[in-house]
């Protein structure tokens, strides 16, 4: 029993360590939670994407990605540019007038579910760190557990499911804090700094 429980626990802790970090994907999920807009589909997209990537890494996709570094380089350029655009949009919202911020909140509430899902997919699959963390790193660690590698994968997948559920649900609970335009300015300022900074870092490292 311990031969399978220990790899699962290792996967849970490793997955939590790699997933729980400030990044564009986590910030977007938190934003959706705060706005109470399309939280469930966004959480589902992020969690399911992680499950697919972790499974692929354990199955050996990591070796294929390592053999084609140009894929990671392309993802850095595309992902970095996309994240910078989102950061600039957040900065514009932060600098908008009080009325514009209130109107923006109403616009967000009527935003398309597919637009939210599309953004979640882009922030996940265009982020090269996703491949480095979930496919390469977790794939290598999982395979070091021998016959217990799939139990490691199960633990890592559970970490992702739990984290994104908590992040989306936590955002909902924080919604009352963002009842004023000032709070939205602060949130958008933080989003702008993180997004633009991470986007520039991705492009610069390509």
Short mmCIF file of C-alpha atoms in Angstrom, two decimals:
data_model
loop_
_atom_site.label_atom_id
_atom_site.label_comp_id
_atom_site.label_asym_id
_atom_site.label_seq_id
_atom_site.Cartn_x
_atom_site.Cartn_y
_atom_site.Cartn_z
CA UNK A 1 0.00 0.00 0.00
CA UNK A 2 2.80 2.41 0.92
CA UNK A 3 4.42 1.70 -2.45
CA UNK A 4 1.47 3.51 -4.08
CA UNK A 5 0.47 5.94 -1.32
CA UNK A 6 3.91 7.54 -1.06
CA UNK A 7 4.16 8.32 -4.81
CA UNK A 8 0.63 9.77 -4.73
CA UNK A 9 1.55 11.98 -1.76
CA UNK A 10 4.77 13.02 -3.50
CA UNK A 11 2.75 13.90 -6.59
CA UNK A 12 0.27 15.94 -4.55
CA UNK A 13 3.03 17.95 -2.86
CA UNK A 14 5.09 18.38 -6.03
CA UNK A 15 2.03 19.44 -8.00
CA UNK A 16 1.05 21.95 -5.31
CA UNK A 17 4.56 23.40 -5.24
CA UNK A 18 4.65 23.94 -8.99
CA UNK A 19 1.06 25.09 -9.48
CA UNK A 20 0.59 27.43 -6.49
CA UNK A 21 2.54 30.42 -7.76
CA UNK A 22 1.61 33.92 -8.89
CA UNK A 23 1.20 33.77 -12.63
CA UNK A 24 -1.12 34.90 -15.44
CA UNK A 25 -3.27 31.76 -15.26
CA UNK A 26 -3.82 31.97 -11.50
CA UNK A 27 -4.53 35.69 -11.66
CA UNK A 28 -7.12 35.17 -14.41
CA UNK A 29 -8.91 32.47 -12.40
CA UNK A 30 -8.91 34.77 -9.35
CA UNK A 31 -10.26 37.65 -11.46
CA UNK A 32 -13.10 35.52 -12.77
CA UNK A 33 -13.89 34.41 -9.23
CA UNK A 34 -13.97 37.99 -7.94
CA UNK A 35 -16.22 39.03 -10.82
CA UNK A 36 -18.37 35.88 -10.39
CA UNK A 37 -18.30 35.40 -14.16
CA UNK A 38 -17.92 31.97 -15.83
CA UNK A 39 -15.95 30.64 -12.85
CA UNK A 40 -16.85 26.97 -13.29
CA UNK A 41 -15.84 26.64 -16.98
CA UNK A 42 -12.60 28.57 -16.41
CA UNK A 43 -11.66 26.38 -13.42
CA UNK A 44 -12.57 23.27 -15.43
CA UNK A 45 -10.41 24.34 -18.40
CA UNK A 46 -7.36 25.04 -16.21
CA UNK A 47 -7.69 21.86 -14.16
CA UNK A 48 -8.40 19.57 -17.12
CA UNK A 49 -5.53 21.12 -19.08
CA UNK A 50 -3.18 20.34 -16.19
CA UNK A 51 -4.46 16.77 -16.03
CA UNK A 52 -3.81 16.33 -19.76
CA UNK A 53 -0.31 17.85 -19.54
CA UNK A 54 0.67 15.88 -16.43
CA UNK A 55 -0.56 12.65 -18.00
CA UNK A 56 1.34 13.42 -21.20
CA UNK A 57 4.51 14.14 -19.24
CA UNK A 58 4.30 10.86 -17.33
CA UNK A 59 3.58 9.04 -20.58
CA UNK A 60 6.82 10.38 -22.09
CA UNK A 61 5.91 13.56 -23.97
CA UNK A 62 8.59 15.38 -21.99
CA UNK A 63 11.32 13.66 -23.97
CA UNK A 64 9.67 14.75 -27.23
CA UNK A 65 9.45 18.38 -26.09
CA UNK A 66 13.10 18.29 -25.00
CA UNK A 67 14.06 17.09 -28.45
CA UNK A 68 12.28 20.06 -30.08
CA UNK A 69 13.26 23.22 -28.12
CA UNK A 70 11.88 25.40 -30.92
CA UNK A 71 8.37 24.52 -29.68
CA UNK A 72 9.14 26.02 -26.27
CA UNK A 73 10.76 29.08 -27.91
CA UNK A 74 7.67 29.71 -30.06
CA UNK A 75 5.45 29.35 -27.00
CA UNK A 76 7.57 31.93 -25.18
CA UNK A 77 7.08 34.52 -27.93
CA UNK A 78 3.37 33.86 -28.39
CA UNK A 79 2.60 33.50 -24.69
CA UNK A 80 4.72 36.51 -23.72
CA UNK A 81 3.05 38.76 -26.29
CA UNK A 82 -0.44 37.63 -25.24
CA UNK A 83 0.28 38.17 -21.54
CA UNK A 84 1.67 41.66 -22.24
CA UNK A 85 -1.53 42.56 -24.12
CA UNK A 86 -3.62 41.44 -21.14
CA UNK A 87 -1.38 43.50 -18.85
CA UNK A 88 -1.79 46.61 -20.99
CA UNK A 89 -5.57 46.14 -20.97
CA UNK A 90 -5.51 45.92 -17.16
CA UNK A 91 -3.38 49.09 -17.00
CA UNK A 92 -5.89 50.94 -19.18
CA UNK A 93 -8.73 49.86 -16.86
CA UNK A 94 -6.71 51.02 -13.86
CA UNK A 95 -6.22 54.47 -15.39
CA UNK A 96 -9.82 54.80 -16.55
CA UNK A 97 -12.31 57.16 -14.98
CA UNK A 98 -14.56 56.06 -12.13
CA UNK A 99 -17.50 55.78 -14.50
CA UNK A 100 -15.51 53.71 -16.98
CA UNK A 101 -14.55 51.24 -14.25
CA UNK A 102 -18.16 50.80 -13.19
CA UNK A 103 -19.23 50.36 -16.82
CA UNK A 104 -16.41 47.87 -17.36
CA UNK A 105 -17.74 45.74 -14.48
CA UNK A 106 -21.09 45.58 -16.26
CA UNK A 107 -19.44 44.67 -19.54
CA UNK A 108 -17.49 41.88 -17.88
CA UNK A 109 -20.69 40.43 -16.45
CA UNK A 110 -22.09 40.00 -19.97
CA UNK A 111 -18.84 38.76 -21.52
CA UNK A 112 -18.97 35.63 -23.59
CA UNK A 113 -18.32 32.33 -21.87
CA UNK A 114 -16.30 31.26 -24.90
CA UNK A 115 -14.11 34.36 -24.59
CA UNK A 116 -13.35 33.45 -20.97
CA UNK A 117 -12.65 29.84 -21.90
CA UNK A 118 -10.47 30.95 -24.82
CA UNK A 119 -8.42 33.20 -22.55
CA UNK A 120 -7.99 30.39 -20.02
CA UNK A 121 -6.83 28.06 -22.80
CA UNK A 122 -4.38 30.63 -24.15
CA UNK A 123 -2.93 31.42 -20.72
CA UNK A 124 -2.45 27.70 -20.12
CA UNK A 125 -1.25 26.31 -23.44
CA UNK A 126 0.79 29.34 -24.57
CA UNK A 127 2.70 29.44 -21.30
CA UNK A 128 6.06 27.68 -21.77
CA UNK A 129 6.41 27.24 -18.01
CA UNK A 130 3.47 24.84 -18.19
CA UNK A 131 5.51 22.51 -20.38
CA UNK A 132 8.63 22.90 -18.27
CA UNK A 133 6.76 22.27 -15.02
CA UNK A 134 4.01 19.78 -15.79
CA UNK A 135 5.44 17.93 -18.79
CA UNK A 136 9.20 17.91 -18.25
CA UNK A 137 9.70 18.30 -14.49
CA UNK A 138 6.73 16.30 -13.25
CA UNK A 139 7.20 13.73 -15.98
CA UNK A 140 10.81 13.15 -14.92
CA UNK A 141 9.97 13.00 -11.21
CA UNK A 142 7.03 10.67 -11.82
CA UNK A 143 9.13 8.24 -13.83
CA UNK A 144 11.68 8.13 -11.02
CA UNK A 145 8.99 6.39 -8.93
CA UNK A 146 8.99 3.36 -11.23
CA UNK A 147 5.78 1.37 -10.98
CA UNK A 148 4.25 4.10 -8.81
CA UNK A 149 4.55 6.79 -11.50
CA UNK A 150 0.82 6.80 -12.30
CA UNK A 151 -0.04 7.17 -8.62
CA UNK A 152 2.34 10.16 -8.60
CA UNK A 153 0.39 11.51 -11.58
CA UNK A 154 -2.92 11.02 -9.75
CA UNK A 155 -1.59 12.98 -6.77
CA UNK A 156 -0.34 15.80 -9.00
CA UNK A 157 -3.68 15.96 -10.84
CA UNK A 158 -5.54 16.14 -7.52
CA UNK A 159 -3.33 19.09 -6.50
CA UNK A 160 -4.38 20.96 -9.63
CA UNK A 161 -8.09 20.19 -9.22
CA UNK A 162 -8.05 21.26 -5.55
CA UNK A 163 -6.03 24.44 -6.18
CA UNK A 164 -8.09 25.85 -9.03
CA UNK A 165 -11.34 25.02 -7.23
CA UNK A 166 -10.11 26.87 -4.14
CA UNK A 167 -8.84 29.79 -6.22
CA UNK A 168 -12.12 30.23 -8.07
CA UNK A 169 -14.18 29.78 -4.92
CA UNK A 170 -11.91 32.11 -2.95
CA UNK A 171 -12.38 34.78 -5.58
CA UNK A 172 -16.15 34.56 -5.13
CA UNK A 173 -15.76 35.16 -1.39
CA UNK A 174 -13.57 38.21 -2.07
CA UNK A 175 -16.20 39.79 -4.35
CA UNK A 176 -17.67 42.06 -1.60
CA UNK A 177 -14.24 43.64 -1.14
CA UNK A 178 -14.34 44.79 -4.76
CA UNK A 179 -17.61 46.69 -4.44
CA UNK A 180 -15.81 50.01 -4.98
CA UNK A 181 -13.91 51.35 -8.03
CA UNK A 182 -10.79 51.93 -5.86
CA UNK A 183 -10.52 48.21 -5.12
CA UNK A 184 -10.79 47.42 -8.83
CA UNK A 185 -8.05 49.97 -9.59
CA UNK A 186 -5.75 48.25 -7.12
CA UNK A 187 -6.52 44.79 -8.52
CA UNK A 188 -6.00 45.93 -12.11
CA UNK A 189 -2.74 47.65 -11.13
CA UNK A 190 -1.44 44.42 -9.62
CA UNK A 191 -2.60 42.45 -12.65
CA UNK A 192 -0.92 44.93 -15.03
CA UNK A 193 2.42 44.78 -13.21
CA UNK A 194 2.46 40.97 -12.97
CA UNK A 195 1.23 40.36 -16.51
CA UNK A 196 3.54 42.86 -18.25
CA UNK A 197 6.50 41.79 -16.10
CA UNK A 198 6.00 38.07 -16.78
CA UNK A 199 5.28 38.67 -20.46
CA UNK A 200 8.49 40.68 -20.89
CA UNK A 201 10.43 38.01 -19.02
CA UNK A 202 9.07 35.30 -21.33
CA UNK A 203 9.91 37.20 -24.51
CA UNK A 204 13.32 38.14 -23.13
CA UNK A 205 14.18 34.54 -22.30
CA UNK A 206 13.23 33.22 -25.76
#
